[in-house]
Every structure is written in structure tokens, then in C-alpha cells.
PDB file of C-alpha atoms in Angstrom:
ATOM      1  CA  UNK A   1     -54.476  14.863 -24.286  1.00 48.00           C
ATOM      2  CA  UNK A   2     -52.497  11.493 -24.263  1.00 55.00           C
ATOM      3  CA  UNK A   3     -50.152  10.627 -21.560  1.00 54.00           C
ATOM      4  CA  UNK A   4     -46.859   8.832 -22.147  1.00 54.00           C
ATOM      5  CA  UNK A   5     -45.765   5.804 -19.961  1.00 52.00           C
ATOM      6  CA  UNK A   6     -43.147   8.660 -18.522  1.00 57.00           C
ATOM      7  CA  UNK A   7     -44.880  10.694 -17.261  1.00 67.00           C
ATOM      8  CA  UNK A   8     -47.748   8.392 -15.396  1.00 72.00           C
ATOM      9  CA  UNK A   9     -44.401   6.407 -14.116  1.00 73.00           C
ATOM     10  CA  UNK A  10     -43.436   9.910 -13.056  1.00 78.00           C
ATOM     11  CA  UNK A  11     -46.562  11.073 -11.366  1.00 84.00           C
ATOM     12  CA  UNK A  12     -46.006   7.441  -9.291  1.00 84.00           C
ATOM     13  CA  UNK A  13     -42.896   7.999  -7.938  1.00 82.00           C
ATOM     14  CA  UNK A  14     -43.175  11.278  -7.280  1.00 85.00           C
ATOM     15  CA  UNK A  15     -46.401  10.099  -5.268  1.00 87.00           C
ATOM     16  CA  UNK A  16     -44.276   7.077  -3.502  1.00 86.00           C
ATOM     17  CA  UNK A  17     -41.860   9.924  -2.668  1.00 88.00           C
ATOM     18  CA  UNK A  18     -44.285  12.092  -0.964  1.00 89.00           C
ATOM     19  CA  UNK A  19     -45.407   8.816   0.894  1.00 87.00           C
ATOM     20  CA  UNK A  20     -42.085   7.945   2.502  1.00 91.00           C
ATOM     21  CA  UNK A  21     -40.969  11.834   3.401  1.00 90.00           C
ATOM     22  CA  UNK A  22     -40.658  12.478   6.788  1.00 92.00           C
ATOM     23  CA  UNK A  23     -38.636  14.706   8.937  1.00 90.00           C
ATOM     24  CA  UNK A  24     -35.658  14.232  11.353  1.00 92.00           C
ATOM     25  CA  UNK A  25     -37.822  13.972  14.125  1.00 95.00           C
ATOM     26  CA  UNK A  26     -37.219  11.667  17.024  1.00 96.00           C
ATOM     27  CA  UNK A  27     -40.874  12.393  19.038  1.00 96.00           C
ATOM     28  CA  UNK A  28     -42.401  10.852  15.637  1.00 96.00           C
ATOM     29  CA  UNK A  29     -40.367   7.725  16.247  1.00 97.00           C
ATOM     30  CA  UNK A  30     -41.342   7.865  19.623  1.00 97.00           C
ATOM     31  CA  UNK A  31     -45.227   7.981  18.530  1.00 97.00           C
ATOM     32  CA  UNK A  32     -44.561   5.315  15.774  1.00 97.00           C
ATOM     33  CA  UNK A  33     -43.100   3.247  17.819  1.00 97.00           C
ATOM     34  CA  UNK A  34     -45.230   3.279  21.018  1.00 96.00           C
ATOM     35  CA  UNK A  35     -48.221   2.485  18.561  1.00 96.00           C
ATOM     36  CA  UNK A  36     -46.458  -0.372  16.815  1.00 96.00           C
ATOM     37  CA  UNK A  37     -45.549  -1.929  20.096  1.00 95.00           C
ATOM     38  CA  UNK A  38     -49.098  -1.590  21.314  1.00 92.00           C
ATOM     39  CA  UNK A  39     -50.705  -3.502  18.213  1.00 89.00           C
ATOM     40  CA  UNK A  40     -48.263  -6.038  18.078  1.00 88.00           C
ATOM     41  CA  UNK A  41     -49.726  -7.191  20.939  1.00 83.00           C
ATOM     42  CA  UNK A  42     -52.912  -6.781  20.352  1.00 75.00           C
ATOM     43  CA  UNK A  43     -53.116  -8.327  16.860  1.00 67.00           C
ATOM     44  CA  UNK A  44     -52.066 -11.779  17.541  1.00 64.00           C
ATOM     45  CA  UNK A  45     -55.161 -11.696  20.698  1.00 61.00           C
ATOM     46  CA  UNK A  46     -57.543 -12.030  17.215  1.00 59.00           C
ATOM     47  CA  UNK A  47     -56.694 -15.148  16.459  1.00 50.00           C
ATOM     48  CA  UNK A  48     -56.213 -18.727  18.372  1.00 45.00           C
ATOM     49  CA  UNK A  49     -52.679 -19.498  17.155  1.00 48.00           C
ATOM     50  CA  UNK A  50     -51.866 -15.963  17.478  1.00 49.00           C
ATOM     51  CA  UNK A  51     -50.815 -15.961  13.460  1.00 50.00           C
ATOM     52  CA  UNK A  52     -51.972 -13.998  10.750  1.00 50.00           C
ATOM     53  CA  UNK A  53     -53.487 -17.025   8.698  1.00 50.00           C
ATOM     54  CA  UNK A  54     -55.065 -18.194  11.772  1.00 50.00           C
ATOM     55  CA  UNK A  55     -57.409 -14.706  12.350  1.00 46.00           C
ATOM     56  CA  UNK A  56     -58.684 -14.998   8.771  1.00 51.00           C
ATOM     57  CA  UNK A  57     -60.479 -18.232   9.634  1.00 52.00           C
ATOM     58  CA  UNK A  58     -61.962 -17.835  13.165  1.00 61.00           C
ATOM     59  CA  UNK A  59     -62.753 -16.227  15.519  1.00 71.00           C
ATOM     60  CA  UNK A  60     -61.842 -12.663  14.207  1.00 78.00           C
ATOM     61  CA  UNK A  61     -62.987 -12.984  10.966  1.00 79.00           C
ATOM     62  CA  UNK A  62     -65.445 -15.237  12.348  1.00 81.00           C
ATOM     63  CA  UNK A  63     -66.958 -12.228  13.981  1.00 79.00           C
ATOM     64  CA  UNK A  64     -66.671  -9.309  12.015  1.00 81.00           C
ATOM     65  CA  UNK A  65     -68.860 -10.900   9.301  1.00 85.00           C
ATOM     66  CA  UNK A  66     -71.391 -13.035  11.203  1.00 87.00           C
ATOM     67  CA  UNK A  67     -71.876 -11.137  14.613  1.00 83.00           C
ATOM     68  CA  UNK A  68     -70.606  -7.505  13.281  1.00 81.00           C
ATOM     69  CA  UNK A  69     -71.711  -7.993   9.779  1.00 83.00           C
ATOM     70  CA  UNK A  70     -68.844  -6.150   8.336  1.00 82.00           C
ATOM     71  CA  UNK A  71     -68.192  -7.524   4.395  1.00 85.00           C
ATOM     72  CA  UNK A  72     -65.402 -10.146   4.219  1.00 85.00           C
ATOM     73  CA  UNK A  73     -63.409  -7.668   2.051  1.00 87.00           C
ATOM     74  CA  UNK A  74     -63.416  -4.837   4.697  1.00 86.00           C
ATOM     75  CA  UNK A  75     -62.893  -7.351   7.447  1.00 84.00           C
ATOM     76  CA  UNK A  76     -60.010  -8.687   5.554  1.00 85.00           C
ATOM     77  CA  UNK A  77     -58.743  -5.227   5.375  1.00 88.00           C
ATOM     78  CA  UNK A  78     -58.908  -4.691   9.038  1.00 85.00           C
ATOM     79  CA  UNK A  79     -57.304  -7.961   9.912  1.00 85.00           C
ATOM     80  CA  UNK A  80     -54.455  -6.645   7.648  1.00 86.00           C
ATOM     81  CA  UNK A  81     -54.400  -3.308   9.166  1.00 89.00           C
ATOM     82  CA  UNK A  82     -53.467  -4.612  12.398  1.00 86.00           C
ATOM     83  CA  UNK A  83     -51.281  -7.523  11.381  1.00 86.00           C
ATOM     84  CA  UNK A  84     -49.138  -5.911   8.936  1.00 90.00           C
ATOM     85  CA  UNK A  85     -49.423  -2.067  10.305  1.00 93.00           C
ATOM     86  CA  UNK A  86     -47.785  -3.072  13.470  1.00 93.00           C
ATOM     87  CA  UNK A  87     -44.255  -4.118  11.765  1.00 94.00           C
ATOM     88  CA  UNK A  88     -44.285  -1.181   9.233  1.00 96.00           C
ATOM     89  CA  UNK A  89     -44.670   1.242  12.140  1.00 97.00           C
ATOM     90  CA  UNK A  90     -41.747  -0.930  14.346  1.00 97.00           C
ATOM     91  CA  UNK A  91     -39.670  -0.858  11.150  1.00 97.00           C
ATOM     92  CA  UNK A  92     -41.150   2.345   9.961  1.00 96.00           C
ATOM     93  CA  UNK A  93     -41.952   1.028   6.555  1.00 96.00           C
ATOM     94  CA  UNK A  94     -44.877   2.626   4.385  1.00 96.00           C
ATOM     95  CA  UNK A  95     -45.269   4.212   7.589  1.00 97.00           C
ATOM     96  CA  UNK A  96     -48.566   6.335   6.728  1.00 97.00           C
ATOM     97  CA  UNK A  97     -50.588   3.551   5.350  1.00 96.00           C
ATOM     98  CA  UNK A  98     -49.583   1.552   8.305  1.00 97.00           C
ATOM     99  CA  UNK A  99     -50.881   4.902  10.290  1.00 97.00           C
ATOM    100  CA  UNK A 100     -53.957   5.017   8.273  1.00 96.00           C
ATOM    101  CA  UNK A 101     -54.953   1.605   8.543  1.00 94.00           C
ATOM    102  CA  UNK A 102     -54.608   1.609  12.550  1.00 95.00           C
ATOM    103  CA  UNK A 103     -56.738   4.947  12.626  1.00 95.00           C
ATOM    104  CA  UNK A 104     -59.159   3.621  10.334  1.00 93.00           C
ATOM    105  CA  UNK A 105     -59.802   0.694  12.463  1.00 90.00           C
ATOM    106  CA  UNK A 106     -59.844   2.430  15.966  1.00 87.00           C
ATOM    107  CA  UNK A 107     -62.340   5.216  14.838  1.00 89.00           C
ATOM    108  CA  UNK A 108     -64.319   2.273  13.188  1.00 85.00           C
ATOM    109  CA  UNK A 109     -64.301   0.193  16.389  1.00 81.00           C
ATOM    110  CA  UNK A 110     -65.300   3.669  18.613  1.00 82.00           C
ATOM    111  CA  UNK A 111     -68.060   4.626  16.666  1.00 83.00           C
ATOM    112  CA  UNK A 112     -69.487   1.215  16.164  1.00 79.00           C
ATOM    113  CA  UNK A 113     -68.831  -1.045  19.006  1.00 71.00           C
ATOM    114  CA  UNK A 114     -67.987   1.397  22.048  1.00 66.00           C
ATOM    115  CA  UNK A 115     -69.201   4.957  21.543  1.00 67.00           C
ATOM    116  CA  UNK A 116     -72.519   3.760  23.187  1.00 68.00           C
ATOM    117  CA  UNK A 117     -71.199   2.097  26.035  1.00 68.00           C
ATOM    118  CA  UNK A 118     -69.348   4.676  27.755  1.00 67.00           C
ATOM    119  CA  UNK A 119     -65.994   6.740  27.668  1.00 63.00           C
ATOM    120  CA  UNK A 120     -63.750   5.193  29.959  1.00 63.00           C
ATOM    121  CA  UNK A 121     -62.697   1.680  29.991  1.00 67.00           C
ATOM    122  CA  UNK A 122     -64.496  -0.776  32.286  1.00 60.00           C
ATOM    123  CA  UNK A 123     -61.789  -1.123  35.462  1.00 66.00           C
ATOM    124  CA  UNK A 124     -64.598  -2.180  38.092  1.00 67.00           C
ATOM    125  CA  UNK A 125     -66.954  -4.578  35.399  1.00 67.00           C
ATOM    126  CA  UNK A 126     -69.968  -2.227  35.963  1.00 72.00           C
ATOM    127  CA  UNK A 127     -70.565  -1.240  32.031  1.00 63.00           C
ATOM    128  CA  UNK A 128     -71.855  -3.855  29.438  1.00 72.00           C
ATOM    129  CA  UNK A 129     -68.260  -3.105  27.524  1.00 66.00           C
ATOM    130  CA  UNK A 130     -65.262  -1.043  27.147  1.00 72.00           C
ATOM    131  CA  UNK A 131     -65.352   2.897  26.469  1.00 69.00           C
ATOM    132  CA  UNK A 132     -63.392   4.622  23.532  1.00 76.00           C
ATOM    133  CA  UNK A 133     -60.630   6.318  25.429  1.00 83.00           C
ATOM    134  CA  UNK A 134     -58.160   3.852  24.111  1.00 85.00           C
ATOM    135  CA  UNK A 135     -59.263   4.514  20.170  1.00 88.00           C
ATOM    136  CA  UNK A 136     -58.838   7.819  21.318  1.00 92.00           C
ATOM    137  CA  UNK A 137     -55.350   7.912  22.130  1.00 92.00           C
ATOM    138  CA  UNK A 138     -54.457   5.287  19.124  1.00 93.00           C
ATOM    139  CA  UNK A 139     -55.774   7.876  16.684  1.00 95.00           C
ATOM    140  CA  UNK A 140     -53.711  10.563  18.754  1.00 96.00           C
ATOM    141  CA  UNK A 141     -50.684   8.895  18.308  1.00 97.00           C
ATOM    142  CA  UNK A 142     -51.864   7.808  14.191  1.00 97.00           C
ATOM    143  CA  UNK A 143     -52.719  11.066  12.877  1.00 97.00           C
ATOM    144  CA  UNK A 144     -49.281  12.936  12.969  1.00 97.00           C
ATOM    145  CA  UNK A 145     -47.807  10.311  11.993  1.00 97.00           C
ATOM    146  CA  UNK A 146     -49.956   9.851   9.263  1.00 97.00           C
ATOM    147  CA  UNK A 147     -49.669  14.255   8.485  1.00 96.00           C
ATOM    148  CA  UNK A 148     -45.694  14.247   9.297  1.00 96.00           C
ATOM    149  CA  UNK A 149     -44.103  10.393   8.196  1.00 95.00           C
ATOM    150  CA  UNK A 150     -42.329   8.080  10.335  1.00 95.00           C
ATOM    151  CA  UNK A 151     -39.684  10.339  11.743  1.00 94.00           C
ATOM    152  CA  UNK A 152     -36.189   9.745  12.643  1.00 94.00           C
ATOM    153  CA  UNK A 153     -34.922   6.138  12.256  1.00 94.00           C
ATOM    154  CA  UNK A 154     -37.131   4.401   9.967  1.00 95.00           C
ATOM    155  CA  UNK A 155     -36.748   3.006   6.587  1.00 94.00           C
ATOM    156  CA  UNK A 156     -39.080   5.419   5.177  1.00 95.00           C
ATOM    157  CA  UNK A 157     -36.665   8.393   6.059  1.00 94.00           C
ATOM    158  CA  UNK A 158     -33.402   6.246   4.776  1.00 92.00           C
ATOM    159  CA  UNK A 159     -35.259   5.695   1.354  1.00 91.00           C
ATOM    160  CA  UNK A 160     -36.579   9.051   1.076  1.00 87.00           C
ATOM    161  CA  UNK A 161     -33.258  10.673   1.829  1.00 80.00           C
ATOM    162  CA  UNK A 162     -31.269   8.058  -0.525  1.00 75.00           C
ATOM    163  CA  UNK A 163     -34.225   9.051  -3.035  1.00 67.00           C
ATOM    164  CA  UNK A 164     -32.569  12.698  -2.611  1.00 62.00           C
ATOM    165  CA  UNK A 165     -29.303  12.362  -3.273  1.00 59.00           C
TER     166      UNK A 165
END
């Protein structure tokens, strides 16, 4: 069976249309917006100038392929992640891949780098490293937003609902 340029140009939007819906609902926002805050900060701590360009030189990417041995590509993709998932989760733009990305690299980083030091951070500097509980609580706030969208005010939910009309 051959398939006309309609109806593969259908099948896309209707996927980018499933991707953007979200409900009214300001606890989402909340979520999105406490984990877009928190990775905005963090991000620019991978690189020296505290720029995007700058973390795909040293040290970050640096040491995900040297010391960590991840592949450039997937190292590249986690740089991204973090970078570019923060603002779509402030502005609430592409809001699930933005989700996605920041859960991919928190359960990456827990299972990898800190699930064999210990659960809880290291306040007193008696562990050789952090614990997980912080992935943990990213990927609390990352998978409903990831199941449910971006919530209430966020250009996912003013494209979806002009989409609508």
C-alpha cells in the first residue's frame, strides 16, 4: 500500500499535536517551572564561560568522552538536554522533549556516576561523591510533565489550543 504526501504530512501533525497538548493545569506549570529554574543554573556550571558553545569544547564535553567515556554524539545530546531543555520548560516550549531530555540525563547520571556512592547528598564531606536524591526528585518533577504537557501558561498550551480552533 502506497502512502500519499497527505497523509504522512497528516500523521506529522497530528503527532506534533499530541506533543504540545496539555491541560489547564497550573501545578504542571509549577513543576515545569521549578525544574527549568533549577537547570538553568546548573547548565551554565558545565562550561568555563558559562555558554553553550563553551561546554562543547571543555571541560564538560571534555569529560564525558575522555574520563566518562560516553560517545561524542550522546554527550552532545546531553549537553543539549540541559542547555536547551531549561528555556523550553521556562517558556514551556516542546515541553516533553525538554522533560525527556532532563530525565534522561538525571537517571543516566544516578545509575552511572552516583548510585554507588550513596543516597543522600554529601552535607558533612564524608562520602567519595554525591548520592542520587537530587536525580530523584528531577525525574519526579520530569515525568508528569513529560505524561501530562506543560500545563497552564506555556506556549505549548497557546499553540495547541490555537491548533483547536
Amino acid at each position: 500500500m502506497q502512502h500519499t504526501g497527505r497523509s504522512i504530512l497528516g500523521t506529522e501533525v497530528l503527532i506534533f499535536k499530541k506533543l504540545l497538548a496539555t491541560v489547564d493545569d497550573s501545578t504542571l506549570t509549577f513543576m515545569r517551572l521549578m525544574l527549568g529554574i533549577v537547570f538553568s543554573r546548573t547548565a551554565p556550571r558545565k562550561s568555563w564561560a558559562g555558554s553553550a558553545a563553551m561546554a562543547f569544547r571543555q571541560p564538560c564535553m571534555g569529560f564525558f568522552t575522555t574520563q566518562m567515556h560516553i560517545p561524542a554524539p550522546l554527550a552532545f545530546l546531553a549537553i543539549c538536554a540541559e542547555f536547551f531543555g531549561s528555556p523550553g520548560l521556562i517558556f514551556g516550549l516542546l515541553t516533553r522533549i525538554a522533560a525527556f531530555g532532563i530525565a534522561m540525563n538525571m537517571l543516566v547520571a544516578a545509575l552511572m556516576v552516583h548510585m554507588h556512592i550513596a543516597f543522600f547528598m554529601d552535607w558533612s564531606g564524608n562520602q567519595k561523591g554525591e548520592g542520587y536524591e537530587y536525580h530523584l526528585l528531577a525525574l519526579a518533577l520530569a515525568i508528569p510533565i513529560i505524561i501530562r504537557g506543560a500545563g497552564a501558561f506555556s506556549i505549548d498550551r497557546a499553540l495547541s489550543s490555537k491548533s483547536a480552533s
